[in-house]
Short mmCIF file of C-alpha atoms in Angstrom, two decimals:
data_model
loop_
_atom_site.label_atom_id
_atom_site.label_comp_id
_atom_site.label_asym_id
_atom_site.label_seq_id
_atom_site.Cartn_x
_atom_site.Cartn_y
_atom_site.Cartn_z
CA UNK J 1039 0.00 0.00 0.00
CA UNK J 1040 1.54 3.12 -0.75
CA UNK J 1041 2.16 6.18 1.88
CA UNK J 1042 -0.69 7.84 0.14
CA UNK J 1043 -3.22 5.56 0.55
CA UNK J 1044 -2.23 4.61 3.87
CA UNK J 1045 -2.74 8.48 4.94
CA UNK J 1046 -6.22 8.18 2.94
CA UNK J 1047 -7.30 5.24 5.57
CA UNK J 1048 -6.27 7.05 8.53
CA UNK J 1049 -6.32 5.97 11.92
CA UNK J 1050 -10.09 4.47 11.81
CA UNK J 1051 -8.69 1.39 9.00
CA UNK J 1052 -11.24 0.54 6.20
CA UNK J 1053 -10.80 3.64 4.56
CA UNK J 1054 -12.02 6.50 7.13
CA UNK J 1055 -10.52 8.95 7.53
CA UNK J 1056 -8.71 9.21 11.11
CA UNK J 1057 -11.30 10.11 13.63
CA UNK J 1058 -14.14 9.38 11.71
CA UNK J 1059 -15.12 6.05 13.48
CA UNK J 1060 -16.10 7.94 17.09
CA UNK J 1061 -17.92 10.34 14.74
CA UNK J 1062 -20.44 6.97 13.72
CA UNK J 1063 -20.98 6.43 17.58
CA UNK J 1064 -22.66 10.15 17.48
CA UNK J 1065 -26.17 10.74 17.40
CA UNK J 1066 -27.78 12.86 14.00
CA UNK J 1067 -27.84 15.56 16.33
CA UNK J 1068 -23.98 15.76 17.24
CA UNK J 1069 -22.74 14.16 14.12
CA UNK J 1070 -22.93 17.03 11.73
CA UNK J 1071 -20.87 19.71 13.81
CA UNK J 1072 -18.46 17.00 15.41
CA UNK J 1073 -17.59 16.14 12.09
CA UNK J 1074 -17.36 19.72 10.49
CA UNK J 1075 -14.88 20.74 13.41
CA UNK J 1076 -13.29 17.86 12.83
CA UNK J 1077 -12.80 18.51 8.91
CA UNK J 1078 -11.91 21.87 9.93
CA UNK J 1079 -9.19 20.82 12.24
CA UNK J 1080 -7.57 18.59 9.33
CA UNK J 1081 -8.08 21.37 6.91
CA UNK J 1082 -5.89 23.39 9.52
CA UNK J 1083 -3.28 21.06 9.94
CA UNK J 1084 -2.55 20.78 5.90
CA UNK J 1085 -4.72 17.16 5.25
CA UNK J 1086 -6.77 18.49 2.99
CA UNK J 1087 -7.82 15.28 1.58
CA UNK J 1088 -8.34 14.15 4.99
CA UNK J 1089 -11.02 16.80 5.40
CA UNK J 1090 -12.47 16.10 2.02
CA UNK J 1091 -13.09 12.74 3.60
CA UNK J 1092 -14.38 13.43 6.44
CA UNK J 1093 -17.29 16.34 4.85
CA UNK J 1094 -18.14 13.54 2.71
CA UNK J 1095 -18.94 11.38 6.24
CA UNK J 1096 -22.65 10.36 6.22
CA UNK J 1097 -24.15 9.72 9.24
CA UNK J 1098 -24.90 5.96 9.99
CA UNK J 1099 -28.76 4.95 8.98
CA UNK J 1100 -31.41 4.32 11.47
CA UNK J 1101 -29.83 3.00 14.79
CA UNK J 1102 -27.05 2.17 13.52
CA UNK J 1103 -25.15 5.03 15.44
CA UNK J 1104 -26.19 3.86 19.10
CA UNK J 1105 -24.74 0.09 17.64
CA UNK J 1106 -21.40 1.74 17.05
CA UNK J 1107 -21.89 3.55 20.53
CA UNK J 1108 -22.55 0.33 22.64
CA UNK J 1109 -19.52 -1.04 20.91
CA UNK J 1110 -17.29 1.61 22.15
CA UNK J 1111 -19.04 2.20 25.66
CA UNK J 1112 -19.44 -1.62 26.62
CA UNK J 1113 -16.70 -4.05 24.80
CA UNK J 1114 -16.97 -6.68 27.17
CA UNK J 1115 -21.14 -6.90 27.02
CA UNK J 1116 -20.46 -6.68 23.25
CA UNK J 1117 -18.16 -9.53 23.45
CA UNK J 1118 -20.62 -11.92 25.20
CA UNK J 1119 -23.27 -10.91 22.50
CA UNK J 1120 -20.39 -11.97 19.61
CA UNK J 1121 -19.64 -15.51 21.42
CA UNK J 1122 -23.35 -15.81 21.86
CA UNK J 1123 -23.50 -15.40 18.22
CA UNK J 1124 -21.12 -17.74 17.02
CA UNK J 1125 -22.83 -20.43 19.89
CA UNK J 1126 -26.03 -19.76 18.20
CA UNK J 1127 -24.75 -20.11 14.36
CA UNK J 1128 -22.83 -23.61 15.80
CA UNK J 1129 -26.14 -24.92 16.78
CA UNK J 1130 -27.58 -24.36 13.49
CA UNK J 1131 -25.05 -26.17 12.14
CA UNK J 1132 -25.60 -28.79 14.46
CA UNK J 1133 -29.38 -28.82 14.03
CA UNK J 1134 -28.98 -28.95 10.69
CA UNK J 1135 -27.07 -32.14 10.49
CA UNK J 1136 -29.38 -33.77 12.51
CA UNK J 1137 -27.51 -33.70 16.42
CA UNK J 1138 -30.29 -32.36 17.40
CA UNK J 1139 -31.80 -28.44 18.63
CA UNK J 1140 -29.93 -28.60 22.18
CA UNK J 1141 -27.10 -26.36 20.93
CA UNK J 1142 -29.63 -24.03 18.99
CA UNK J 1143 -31.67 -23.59 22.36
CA UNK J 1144 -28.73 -22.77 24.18
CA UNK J 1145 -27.57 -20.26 21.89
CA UNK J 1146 -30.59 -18.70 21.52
CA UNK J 1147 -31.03 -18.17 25.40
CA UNK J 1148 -27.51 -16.88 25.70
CA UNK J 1149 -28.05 -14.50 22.68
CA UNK J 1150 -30.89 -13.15 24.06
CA UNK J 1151 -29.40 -12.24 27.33
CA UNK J 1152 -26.49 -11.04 25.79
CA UNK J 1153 -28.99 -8.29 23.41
CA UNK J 1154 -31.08 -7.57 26.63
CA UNK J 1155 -28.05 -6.44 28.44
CA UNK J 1156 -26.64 -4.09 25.89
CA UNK J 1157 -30.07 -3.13 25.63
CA UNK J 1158 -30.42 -2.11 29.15
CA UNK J 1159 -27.29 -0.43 28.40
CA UNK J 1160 -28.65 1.46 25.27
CA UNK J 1161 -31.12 3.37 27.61
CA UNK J 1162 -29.10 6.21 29.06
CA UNK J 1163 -26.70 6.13 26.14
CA UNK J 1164 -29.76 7.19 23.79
CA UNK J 1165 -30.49 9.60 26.42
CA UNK J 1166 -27.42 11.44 26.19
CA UNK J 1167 -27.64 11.54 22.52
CA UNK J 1168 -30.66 13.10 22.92
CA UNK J 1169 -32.88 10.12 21.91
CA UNK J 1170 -36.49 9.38 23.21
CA UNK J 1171 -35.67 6.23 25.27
CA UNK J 1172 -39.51 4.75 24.25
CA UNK J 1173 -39.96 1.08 24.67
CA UNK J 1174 -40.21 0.17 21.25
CA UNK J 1175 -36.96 2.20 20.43
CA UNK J 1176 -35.21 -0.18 23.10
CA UNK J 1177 -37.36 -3.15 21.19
CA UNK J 1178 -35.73 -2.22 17.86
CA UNK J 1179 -32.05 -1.96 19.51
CA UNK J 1180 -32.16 -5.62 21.01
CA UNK J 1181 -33.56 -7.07 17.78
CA UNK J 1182 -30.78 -5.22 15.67
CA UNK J 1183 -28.42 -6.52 18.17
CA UNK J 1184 -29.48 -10.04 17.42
CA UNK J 1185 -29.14 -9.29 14.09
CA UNK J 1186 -25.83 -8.22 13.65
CA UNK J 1187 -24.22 -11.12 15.89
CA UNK J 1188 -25.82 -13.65 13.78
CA UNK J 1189 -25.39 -11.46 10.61
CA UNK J 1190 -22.27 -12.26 8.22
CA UNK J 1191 -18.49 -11.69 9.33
CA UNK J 1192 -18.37 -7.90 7.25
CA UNK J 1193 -21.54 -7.03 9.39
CA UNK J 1194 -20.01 -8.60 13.04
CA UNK J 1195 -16.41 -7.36 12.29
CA UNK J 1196 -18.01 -3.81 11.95
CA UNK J 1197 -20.23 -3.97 14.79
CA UNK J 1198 -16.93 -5.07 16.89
CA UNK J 1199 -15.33 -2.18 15.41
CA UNK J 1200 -18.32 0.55 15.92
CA UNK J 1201 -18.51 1.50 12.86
CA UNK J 1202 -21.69 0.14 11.40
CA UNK J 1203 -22.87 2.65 8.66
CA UNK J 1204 -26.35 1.33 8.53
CA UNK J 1205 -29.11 -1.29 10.35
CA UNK J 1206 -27.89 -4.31 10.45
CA UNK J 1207 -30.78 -6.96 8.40
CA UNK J 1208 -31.43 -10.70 7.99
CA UNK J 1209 -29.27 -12.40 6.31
CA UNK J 1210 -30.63 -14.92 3.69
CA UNK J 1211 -31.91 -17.73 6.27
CA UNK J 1212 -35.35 -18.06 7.07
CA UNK J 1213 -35.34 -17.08 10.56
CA UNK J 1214 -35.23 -13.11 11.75
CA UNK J 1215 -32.16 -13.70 13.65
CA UNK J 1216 -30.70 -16.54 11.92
CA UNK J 1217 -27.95 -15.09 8.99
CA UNK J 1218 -26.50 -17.47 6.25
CA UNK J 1219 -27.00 -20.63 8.59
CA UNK J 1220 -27.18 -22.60 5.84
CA UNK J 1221 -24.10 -21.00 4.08
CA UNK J 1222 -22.51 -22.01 7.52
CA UNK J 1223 -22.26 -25.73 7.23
CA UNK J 1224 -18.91 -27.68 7.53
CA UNK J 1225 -16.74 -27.87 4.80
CA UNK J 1226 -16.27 -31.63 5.11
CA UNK J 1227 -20.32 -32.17 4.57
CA UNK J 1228 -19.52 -30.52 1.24
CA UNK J 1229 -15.94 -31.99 0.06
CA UNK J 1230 -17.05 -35.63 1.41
CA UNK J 1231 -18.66 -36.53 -1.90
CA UNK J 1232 -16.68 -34.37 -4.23
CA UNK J 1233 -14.86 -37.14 -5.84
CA UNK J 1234 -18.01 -38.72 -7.14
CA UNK J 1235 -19.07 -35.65 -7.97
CA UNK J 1236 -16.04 -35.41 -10.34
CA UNK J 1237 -16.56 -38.78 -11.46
CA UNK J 1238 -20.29 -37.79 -12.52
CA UNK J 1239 -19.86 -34.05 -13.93
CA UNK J 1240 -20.10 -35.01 -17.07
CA UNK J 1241 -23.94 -36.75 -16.62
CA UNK J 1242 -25.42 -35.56 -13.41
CA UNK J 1243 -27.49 -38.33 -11.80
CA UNK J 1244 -31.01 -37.57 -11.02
CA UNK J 1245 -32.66 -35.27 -8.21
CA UNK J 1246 -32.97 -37.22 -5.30
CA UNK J 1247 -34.62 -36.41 -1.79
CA UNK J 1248 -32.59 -35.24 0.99
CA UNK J 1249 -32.46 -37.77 3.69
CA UNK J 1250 -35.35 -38.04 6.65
CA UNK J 1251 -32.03 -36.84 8.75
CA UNK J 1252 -31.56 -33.46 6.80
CA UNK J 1253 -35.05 -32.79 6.43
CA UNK J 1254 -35.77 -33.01 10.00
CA UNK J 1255 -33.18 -31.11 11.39
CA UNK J 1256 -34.37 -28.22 8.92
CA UNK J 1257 -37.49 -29.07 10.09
CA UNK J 1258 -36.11 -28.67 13.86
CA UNK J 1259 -33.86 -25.54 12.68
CA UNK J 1260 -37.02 -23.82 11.29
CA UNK J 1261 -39.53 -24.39 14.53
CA UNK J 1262 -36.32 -23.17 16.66
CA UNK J 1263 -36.42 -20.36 14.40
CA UNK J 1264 -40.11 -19.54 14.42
CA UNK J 1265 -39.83 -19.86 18.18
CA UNK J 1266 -37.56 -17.75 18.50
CA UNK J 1267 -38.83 -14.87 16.75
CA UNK J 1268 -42.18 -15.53 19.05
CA UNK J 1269 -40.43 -15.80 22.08
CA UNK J 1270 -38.63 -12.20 20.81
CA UNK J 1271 -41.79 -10.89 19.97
CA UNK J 1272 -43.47 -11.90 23.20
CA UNK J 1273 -40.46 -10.12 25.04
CA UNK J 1274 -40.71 -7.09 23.52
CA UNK J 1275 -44.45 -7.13 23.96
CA UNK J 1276 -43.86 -7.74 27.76
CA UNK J 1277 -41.31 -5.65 27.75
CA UNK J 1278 -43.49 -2.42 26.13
CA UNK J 1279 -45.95 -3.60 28.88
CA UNK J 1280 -43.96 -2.79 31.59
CA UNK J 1281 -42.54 0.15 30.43
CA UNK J 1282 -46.31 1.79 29.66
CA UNK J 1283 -47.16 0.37 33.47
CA UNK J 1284 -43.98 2.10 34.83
CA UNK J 1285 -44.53 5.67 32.88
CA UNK J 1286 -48.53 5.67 34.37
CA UNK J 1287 -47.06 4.71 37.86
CA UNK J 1288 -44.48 7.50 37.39
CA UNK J 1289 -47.62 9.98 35.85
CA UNK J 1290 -49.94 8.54 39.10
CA UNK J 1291 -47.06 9.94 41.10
CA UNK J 1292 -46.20 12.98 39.89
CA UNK J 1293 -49.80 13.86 39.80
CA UNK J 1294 -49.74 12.63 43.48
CA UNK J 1295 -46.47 14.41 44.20
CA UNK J 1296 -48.02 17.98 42.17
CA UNK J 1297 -51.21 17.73 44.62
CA UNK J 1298 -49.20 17.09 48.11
CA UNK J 1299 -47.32 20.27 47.36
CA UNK J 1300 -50.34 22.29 46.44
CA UNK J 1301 -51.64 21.15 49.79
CA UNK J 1302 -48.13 21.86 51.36
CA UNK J 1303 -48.36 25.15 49.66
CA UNK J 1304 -52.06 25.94 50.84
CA UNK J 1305 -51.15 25.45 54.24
CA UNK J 1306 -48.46 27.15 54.18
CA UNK J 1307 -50.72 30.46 52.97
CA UNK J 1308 -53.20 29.81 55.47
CA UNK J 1309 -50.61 29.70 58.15
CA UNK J 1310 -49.25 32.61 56.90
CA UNK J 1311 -52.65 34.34 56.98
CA UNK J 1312 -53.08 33.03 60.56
CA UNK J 1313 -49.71 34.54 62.30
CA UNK J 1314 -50.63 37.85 60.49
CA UNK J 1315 -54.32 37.97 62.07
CA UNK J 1316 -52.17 37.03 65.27
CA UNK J 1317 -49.81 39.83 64.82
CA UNK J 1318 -52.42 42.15 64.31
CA UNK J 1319 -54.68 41.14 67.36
CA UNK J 1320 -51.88 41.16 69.51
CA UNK J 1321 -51.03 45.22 68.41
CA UNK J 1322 -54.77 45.74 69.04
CA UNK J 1323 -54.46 44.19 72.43
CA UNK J 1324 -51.42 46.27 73.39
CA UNK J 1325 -53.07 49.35 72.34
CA UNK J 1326 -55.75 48.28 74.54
CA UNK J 1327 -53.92 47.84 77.20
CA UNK J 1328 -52.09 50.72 76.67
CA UNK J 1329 -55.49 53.03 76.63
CA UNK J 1330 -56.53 51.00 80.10
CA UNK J 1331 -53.56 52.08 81.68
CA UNK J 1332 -53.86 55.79 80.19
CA UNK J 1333 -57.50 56.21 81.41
CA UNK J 1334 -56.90 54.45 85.03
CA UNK J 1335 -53.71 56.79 85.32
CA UNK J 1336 -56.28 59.84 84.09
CA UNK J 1337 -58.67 58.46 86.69
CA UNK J 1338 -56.53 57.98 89.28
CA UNK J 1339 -55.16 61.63 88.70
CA UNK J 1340 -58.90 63.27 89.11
CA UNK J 1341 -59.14 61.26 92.14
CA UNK J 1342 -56.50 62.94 93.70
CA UNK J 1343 -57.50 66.38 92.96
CA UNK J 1344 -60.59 65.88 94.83
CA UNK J 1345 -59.20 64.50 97.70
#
C-alpha cells in the first residue's frame, strides 16, 4: 500500500478517515458539527484530503449510530453478545445435520441475554444523545443486536469495530435472527462426496430427496427459528408492557407528588394568613392595654385632685 493511501485510511482502517469512526458512535444531532470541526481541524493542519473525507462522512442509517456507541461504551457486554453469536450459528449447524436443537436452544437463550443487556445499556446512552428512550426504540435496539451477531463476518467485524454505517438486516436464512445458517455448514459435509461428484460431472445423476435426517433437522432448525422470533416478539411485547405500566405509575405519582405540594403550599398560605391575624390582634391588644392604663392613670389623677 503506498504512503498515500495509507494516509487516505487514517487511523479508523477501512478507509475513514482518522477520527471518523467515534464520529459513527454520534447521534444525528452531534454528528454534523463533530464532524465539520473535525474537517476543519484537518483542513488546519494541511490534510486536505483528509477533510475532504471526512465532509463527505454520512451519518450511519437508522440506529445504527447507538450500535457503534454500545460497541465503544461496553466491549466486554459486546463480546458476550459476539460468542453468543457464534454459539447460536454452531447450533444451526448442528441442528442442521441432525444432532439435534440442544445447541440451537442454548444459543438462543444466551443471545438473548447477551442483546437484553446491551439493551439495558442502550437506555441512558440514547439519552445522552438526545434520543427518546420509548420502549419500542429499546425493542428495535435488542432485535438489531441479534441481528448483527448472527449477521455475516463484514456485518459482526463492523459492529466489533463501531462502525456500522447502517441497520444491520437478515441475512438470507429463514429465521429473523438466523444469517447465512445454511451458508454455515462444515466444509467436510460438502468436500465428502466431491470425488463422485467429479466422477459424474459429465452426466449428473437424477434429483434425489434429501435424507429423513436433513429434512428433519431443517425441520427442527425452522420451529427453533419460528420460536424464536415468538419468544422475541413476546419479550418485547412484555417488555413495552412494563414500560407503559412504569410511565402511568411515574404519571400517578407525579400527579400525586403535584397535589401534596399544592396542599403543602395551601397550608403554608393559610398559616401565613393566621400569624398575620395574630400579629395584628396582639397590636390591638397592646393598644388596649395601653389606653386602660392611660384612662386608670387619668382616673386615678382626678381622684386625687378631689381628695
Amino acid at each position: 500500500m503506498s504512503r498515500r493511501k495509507a494516509a487516505a485510511r487514517g487511523a479508523d482502517g477501512d478507509g475513514l478517515p482518522a477520527g471518523a469512526g467515534a464520529l459513527l458512535a454520534l447521534s444525528a444531532a452531534e454528528f454534523t458539527a463533530a464532524r465539520n470541526a473535525l474537517a476543519a481541524e484537518r483542513a488546519a493542519a494541511g490534510d486536505r484530503s483528509g477533510a475532504d473525507a471526512l465532509r463527505r462522512l454520512r451519518h450511519p442509517v437508522g440506529l445504527a449510530w447507538i450500535l457503534n456507541r454500545l460497541a465503544r461504551a461496553e466491549p466486554a457486554r459486546l463480546a458476550a453478545l459476539l460468542e453468543a453469536g457464534d454459539a447460536l450459528r454452531a447450533g444451526q449447524r448442528a441442528a442442521l445435520e441432525g444432532k439435534g436443537s440442544a445447541g440451537l436452544r442454548a444459543g438462543e437463550d444466551a443471545l438473548r441475554a447477551a442483546a437484553r443487556a446491551l439493551r439495558e445499556a442502550a437506555a441512558p446512552l440514547l439519552a445522552d444523545g438526545g434520543r427518546a428512550v420509548a420502549p419500542q426504540v429499546l425493542a428495535r435496539v435488542e432485535l438489531l443486536l441479534r441481528l448483527a451477531a448472527t449477521g455475516d463476518d463484514s456485518t459482526r467485524d463492523a459492529l466489533r469495530r463501531g462502525q456500522l454505517s447502517r441497520e444491520p438486516g437478515p441475512g438470507p436464512g429463514e429465521g429473523p435472527f438466523v444469517a447465512g445458517a445454511p451458508a454455515a455448514l462444515p466444509a467436510r459435509t460438502r468436500t465428502r462426496r466431491e470425488p463422485a461428484r467429479e466422477a459424474r460431472r459429465a452426466a449428473p445423476p437424477p434429483r434425489r430427496e434429501a435424507p429423513a435426517r436433513d429434512r428433519a433437522g431443517e425441520a427442527a432448525l425452522r420451529r427453533a427459528e419460528r420460536q424464536a422470533a415468538a419468544r422475541a416478539r413476546a419479550e418485547a411485547k412484555r417488555a413495552a408492557q412494563v414500560e407503559r405500566e412504569r410511565e402511568r405509575e411515574r404519571v400517578a405519582a407525579a400527579r400525586a407528588l403535584a397535589r401534596a405540594e399544592a396542599e403543602v403550599e395551601r397550608r403554608r398560605t393559610a398559616l401565613t394568613s393566621a400569624e398575620d391575624a395574630v400579629r395584628t390582634a396582639r397590636a390591638r391588644l397592646t393598644s388596649a392595654e395601653a389606653e386602660v392604663a392611660r384612662r386608670r392613670a387619668a382616673h386615678a389623677a382626678v381622684e386625687r385632685e378631689r381628695s
